[in-house]
Tab-separated table of C-alpha atoms and ligand atoms in Angstrom:
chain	number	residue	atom	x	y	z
T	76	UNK	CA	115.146	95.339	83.812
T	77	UNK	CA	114.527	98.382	85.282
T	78	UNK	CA	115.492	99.029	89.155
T	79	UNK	CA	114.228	102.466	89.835
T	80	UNK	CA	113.941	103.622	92.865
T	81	UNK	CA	110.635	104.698	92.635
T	82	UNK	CA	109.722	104.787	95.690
T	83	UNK	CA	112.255	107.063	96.851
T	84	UNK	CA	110.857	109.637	94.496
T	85	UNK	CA	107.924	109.631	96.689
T	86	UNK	CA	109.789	111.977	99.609
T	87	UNK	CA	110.692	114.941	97.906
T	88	UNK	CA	106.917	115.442	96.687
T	89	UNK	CA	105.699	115.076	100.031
T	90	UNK	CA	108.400	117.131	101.389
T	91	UNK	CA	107.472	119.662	98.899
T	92	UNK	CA	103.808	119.628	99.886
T	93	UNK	CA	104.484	119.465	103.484
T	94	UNK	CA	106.408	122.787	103.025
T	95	UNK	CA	103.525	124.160	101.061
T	96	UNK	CA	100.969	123.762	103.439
T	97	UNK	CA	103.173	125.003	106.278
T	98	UNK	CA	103.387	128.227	104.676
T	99	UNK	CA	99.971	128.335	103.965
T	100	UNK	CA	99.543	127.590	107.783
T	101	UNK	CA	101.874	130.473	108.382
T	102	UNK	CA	99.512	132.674	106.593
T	103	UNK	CA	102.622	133.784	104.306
T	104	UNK	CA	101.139	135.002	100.829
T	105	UNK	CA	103.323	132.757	98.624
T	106	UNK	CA	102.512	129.205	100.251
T	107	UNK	CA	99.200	130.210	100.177
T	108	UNK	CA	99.154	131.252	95.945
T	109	UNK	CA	101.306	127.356	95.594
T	110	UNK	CA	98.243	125.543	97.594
T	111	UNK	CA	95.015	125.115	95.661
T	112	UNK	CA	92.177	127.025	96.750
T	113	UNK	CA	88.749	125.677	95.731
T	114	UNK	CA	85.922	127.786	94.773
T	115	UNK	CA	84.593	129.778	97.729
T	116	UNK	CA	82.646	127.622	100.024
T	117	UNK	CA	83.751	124.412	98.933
T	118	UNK	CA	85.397	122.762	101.813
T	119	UNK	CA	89.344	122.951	102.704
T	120	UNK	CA	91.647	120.797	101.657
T	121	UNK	CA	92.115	117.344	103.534
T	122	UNK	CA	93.637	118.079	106.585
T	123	UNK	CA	96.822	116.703	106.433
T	124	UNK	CA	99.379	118.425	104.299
T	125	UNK	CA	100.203	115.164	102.266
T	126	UNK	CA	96.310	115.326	101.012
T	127	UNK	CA	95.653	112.528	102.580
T	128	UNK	CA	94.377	111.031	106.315
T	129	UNK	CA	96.050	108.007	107.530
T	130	UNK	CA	93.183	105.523	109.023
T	131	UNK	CA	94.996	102.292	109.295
T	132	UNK	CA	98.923	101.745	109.363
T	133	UNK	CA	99.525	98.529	106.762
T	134	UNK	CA	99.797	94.717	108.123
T	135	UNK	CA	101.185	93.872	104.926
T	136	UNK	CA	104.043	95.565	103.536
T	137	UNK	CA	106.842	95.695	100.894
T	138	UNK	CA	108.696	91.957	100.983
T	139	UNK	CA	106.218	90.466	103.218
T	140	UNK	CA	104.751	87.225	101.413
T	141	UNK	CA	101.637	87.709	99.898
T	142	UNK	CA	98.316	86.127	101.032
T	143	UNK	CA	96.521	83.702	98.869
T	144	UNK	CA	92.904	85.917	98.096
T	145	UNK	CA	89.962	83.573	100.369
T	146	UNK	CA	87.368	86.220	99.322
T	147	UNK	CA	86.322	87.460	95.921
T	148	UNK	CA	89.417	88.040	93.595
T	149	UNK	CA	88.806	92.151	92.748
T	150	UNK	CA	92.369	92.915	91.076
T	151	UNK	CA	94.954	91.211	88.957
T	152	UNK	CA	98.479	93.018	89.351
T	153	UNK	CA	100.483	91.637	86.459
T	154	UNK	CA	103.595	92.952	84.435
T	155	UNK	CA	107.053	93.922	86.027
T	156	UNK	CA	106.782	92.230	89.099
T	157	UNK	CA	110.093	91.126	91.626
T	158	UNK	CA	107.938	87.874	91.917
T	159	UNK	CA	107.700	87.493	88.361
T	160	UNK	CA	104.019	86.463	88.129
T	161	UNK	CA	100.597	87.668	88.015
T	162	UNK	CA	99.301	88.734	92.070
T	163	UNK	CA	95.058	88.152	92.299
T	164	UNK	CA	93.709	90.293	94.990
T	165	UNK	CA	90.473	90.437	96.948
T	166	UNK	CA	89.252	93.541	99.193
T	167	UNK	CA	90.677	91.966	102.559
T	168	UNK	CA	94.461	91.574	101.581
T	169	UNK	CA	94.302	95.311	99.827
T	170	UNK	CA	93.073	96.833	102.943
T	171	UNK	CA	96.027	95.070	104.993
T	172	UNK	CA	98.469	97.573	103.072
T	173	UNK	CA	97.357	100.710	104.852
T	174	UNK	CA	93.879	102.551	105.075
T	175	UNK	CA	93.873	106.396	103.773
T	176	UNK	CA	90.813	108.586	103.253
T	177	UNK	CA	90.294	111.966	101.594
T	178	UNK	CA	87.565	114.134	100.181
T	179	UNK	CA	87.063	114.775	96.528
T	180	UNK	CA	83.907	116.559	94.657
T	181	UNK	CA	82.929	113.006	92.240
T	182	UNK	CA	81.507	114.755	89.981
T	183	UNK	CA	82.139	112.256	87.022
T	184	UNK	CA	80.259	109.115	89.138
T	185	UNK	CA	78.712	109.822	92.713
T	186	UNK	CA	78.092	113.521	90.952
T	187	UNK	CA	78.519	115.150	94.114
T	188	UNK	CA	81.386	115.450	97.362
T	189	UNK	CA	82.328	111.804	98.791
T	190	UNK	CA	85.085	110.489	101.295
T	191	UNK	CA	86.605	107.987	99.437
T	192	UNK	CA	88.967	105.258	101.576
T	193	UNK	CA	91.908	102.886	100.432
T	194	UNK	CA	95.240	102.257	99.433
T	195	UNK	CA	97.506	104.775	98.224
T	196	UNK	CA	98.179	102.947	94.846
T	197	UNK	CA	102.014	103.103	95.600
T	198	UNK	CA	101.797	101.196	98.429
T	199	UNK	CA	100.046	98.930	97.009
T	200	UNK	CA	102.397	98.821	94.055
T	201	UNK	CA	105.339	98.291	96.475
T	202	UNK	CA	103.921	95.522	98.364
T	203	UNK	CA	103.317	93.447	95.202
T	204	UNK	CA	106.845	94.100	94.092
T	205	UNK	CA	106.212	96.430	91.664
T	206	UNK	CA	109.220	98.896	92.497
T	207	UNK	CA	109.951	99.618	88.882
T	208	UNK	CA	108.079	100.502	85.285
T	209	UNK	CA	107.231	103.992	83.954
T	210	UNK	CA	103.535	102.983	83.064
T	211	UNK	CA	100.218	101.443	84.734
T	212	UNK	CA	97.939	99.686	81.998
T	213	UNK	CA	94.614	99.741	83.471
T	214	UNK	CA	91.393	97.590	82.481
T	215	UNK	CA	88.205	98.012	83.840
T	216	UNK	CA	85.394	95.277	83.747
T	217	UNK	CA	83.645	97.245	80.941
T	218	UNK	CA	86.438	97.092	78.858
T	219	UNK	CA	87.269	100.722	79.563
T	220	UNK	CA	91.377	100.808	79.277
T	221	UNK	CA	93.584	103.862	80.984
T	222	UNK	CA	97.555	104.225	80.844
T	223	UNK	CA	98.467	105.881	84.396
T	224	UNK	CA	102.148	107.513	84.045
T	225	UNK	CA	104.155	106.085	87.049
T	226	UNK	CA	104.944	109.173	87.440
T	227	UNK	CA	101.590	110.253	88.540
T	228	UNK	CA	101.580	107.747	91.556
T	229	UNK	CA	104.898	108.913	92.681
T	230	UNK	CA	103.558	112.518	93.022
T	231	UNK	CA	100.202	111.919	94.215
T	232	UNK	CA	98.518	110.498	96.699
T	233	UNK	CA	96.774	108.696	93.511
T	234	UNK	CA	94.231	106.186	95.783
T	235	UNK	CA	92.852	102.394	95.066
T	236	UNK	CA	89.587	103.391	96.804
T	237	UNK	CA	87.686	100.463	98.104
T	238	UNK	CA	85.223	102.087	99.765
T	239	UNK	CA	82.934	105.386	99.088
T	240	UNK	CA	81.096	107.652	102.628
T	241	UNK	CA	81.896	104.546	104.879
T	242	UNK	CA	79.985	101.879	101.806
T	243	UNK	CA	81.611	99.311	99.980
T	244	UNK	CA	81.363	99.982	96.491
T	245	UNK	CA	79.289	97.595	93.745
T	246	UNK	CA	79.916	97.259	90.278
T	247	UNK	CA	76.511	99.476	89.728
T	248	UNK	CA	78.859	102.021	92.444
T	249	UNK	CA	81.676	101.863	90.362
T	250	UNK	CA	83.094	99.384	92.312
T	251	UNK	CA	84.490	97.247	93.695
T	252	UNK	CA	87.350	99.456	93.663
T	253	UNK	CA	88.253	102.829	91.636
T	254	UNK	CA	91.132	104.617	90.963
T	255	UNK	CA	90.897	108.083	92.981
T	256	UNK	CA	93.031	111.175	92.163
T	257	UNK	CA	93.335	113.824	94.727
T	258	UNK	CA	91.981	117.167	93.306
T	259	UNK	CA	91.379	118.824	96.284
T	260	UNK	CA	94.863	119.054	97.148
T	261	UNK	CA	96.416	119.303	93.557
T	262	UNK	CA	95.760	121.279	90.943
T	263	UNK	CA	95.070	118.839	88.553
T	264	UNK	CA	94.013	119.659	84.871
T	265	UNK	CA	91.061	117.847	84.593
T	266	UNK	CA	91.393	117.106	80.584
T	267	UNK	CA	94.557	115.022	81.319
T	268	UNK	CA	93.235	113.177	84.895
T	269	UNK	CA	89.062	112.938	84.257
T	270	UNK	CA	90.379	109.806	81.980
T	271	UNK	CA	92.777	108.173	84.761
T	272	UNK	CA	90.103	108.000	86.851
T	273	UNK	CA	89.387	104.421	86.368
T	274	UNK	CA	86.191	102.621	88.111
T	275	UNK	CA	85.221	99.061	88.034
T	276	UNK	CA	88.916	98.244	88.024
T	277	UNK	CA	89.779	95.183	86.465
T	278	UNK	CA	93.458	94.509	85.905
T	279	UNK	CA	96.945	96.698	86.010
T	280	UNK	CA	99.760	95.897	84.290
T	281	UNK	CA	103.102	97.258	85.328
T	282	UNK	CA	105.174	98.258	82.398
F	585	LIG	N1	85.237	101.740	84.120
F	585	LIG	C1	85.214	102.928	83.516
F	585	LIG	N2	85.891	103.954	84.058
F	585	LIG	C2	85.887	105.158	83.442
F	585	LIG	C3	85.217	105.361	82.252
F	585	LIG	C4	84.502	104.236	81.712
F	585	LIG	O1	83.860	104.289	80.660
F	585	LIG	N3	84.520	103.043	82.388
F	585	LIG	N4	85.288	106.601	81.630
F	585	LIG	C5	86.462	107.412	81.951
F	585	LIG	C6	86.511	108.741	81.353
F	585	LIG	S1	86.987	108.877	79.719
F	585	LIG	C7	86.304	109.859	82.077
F	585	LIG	S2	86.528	111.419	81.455
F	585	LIG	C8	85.801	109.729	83.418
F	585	LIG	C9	84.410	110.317	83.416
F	585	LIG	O2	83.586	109.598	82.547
F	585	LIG	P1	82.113	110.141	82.198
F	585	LIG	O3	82.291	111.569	81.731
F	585	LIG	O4	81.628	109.200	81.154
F	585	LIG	O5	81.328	110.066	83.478
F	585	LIG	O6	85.765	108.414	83.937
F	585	LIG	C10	86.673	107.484	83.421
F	585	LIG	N5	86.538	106.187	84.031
F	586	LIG	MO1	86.506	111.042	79.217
């Protein structure tokens, strides 16, 4: 059984990128060659120097008990779990574990710039116990199956949207929830992360 720390992982990245954008703030020529820089005229990064906006602070958090889903069940969280079995999900009890938003060009789906807002998947993976396992299975309800490194959720502000430009998000949307990656803020090799980009989510297993 694995009892990484994972979460602690988190702080140095965000440390790191906090420092980044700080010099890029300062105007100082290195922090400004670290931080991406779109093409000219796309719009800046999101504002905040973790990539992300905070919108709602989480009513559910790590070690509180988990809700039993009243709406529509959206996400089975399954695998190495401290509770040991399988968590079922629906929209409301995601949202309760803190609201983020950023901007991203969706050029794979929406096919042009959206706001997408959600959970930051690690939160959501620490609220439903999952503190340890180097590897996300994903499903989606087409069958469509992604591994996400841990790794990549520990680095990232790697988002469970749940909703797209203020909408919720249908099954025709890609919905009712997608897996987000932040590439406005990281440079992120599109050949490795176009895949992890998971829509129509389905299932994750924690491995
Ligand atoms: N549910 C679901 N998500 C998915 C896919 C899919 O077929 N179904 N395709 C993935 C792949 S392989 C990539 S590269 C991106 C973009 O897919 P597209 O080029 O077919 O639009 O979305 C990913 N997310
Ligand atoms: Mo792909």
């Amino acid at each position: 059984m694995s009892t990484t720390p994972s979460r602690r992982r988190t702080a140095p990245a965000l440390v790191a990128a906090a420092a980044v954008a700080l010099l890029a703030l300062t105007g100082c020529a290195s922090g400004q060659a670290a931080a991406r820089s779109g093409p000219a005229g796309s719009a800046a990064p999101s504002a905040s120097p973790t990539g992300y906006t905070v919108v709602a602070q989480p009513t559910l958090r790590p070690g509180d008990p988990l809700p039993e889903p009243t709406g529509t069940v959206v996400l089975t969280v399954s695998g190495e779990l401290a509770g040991g079995k399988a968590v079922h999900l629906d929209l409301a009890t995601i949202e309760k574990m803190g609201l983020v938003e950023y901007s991203v060009d969706d050029k794979q789906a929406e096919g042009h710039r959206v706001t997408f807002r959600g959970v930051l998947l690690r939160s959501l993976l620490d609220t439903v116990g999952a503190t340890g396992g180097t590897t996300l299975h994903t499903t989606a309800i087409n069958d469509y199956a992604v591994d996400i490194p841990m790794s990549d959720v520990d680095q990232y502000p790697v988002m469970l949207a749940t909703s797209v430009d203020g909408q919720r998000m249908t099954v025709e949307r890609y919905g009712p929830t997608r897996v987000v990656y932040p590439t406005d803020s990281f440079d992120l090799d599109p050949v490795t992360y176009d895949p992890r980009w998971i829509w129509q989510l389905k299932s994750l297993e924690v491995e």
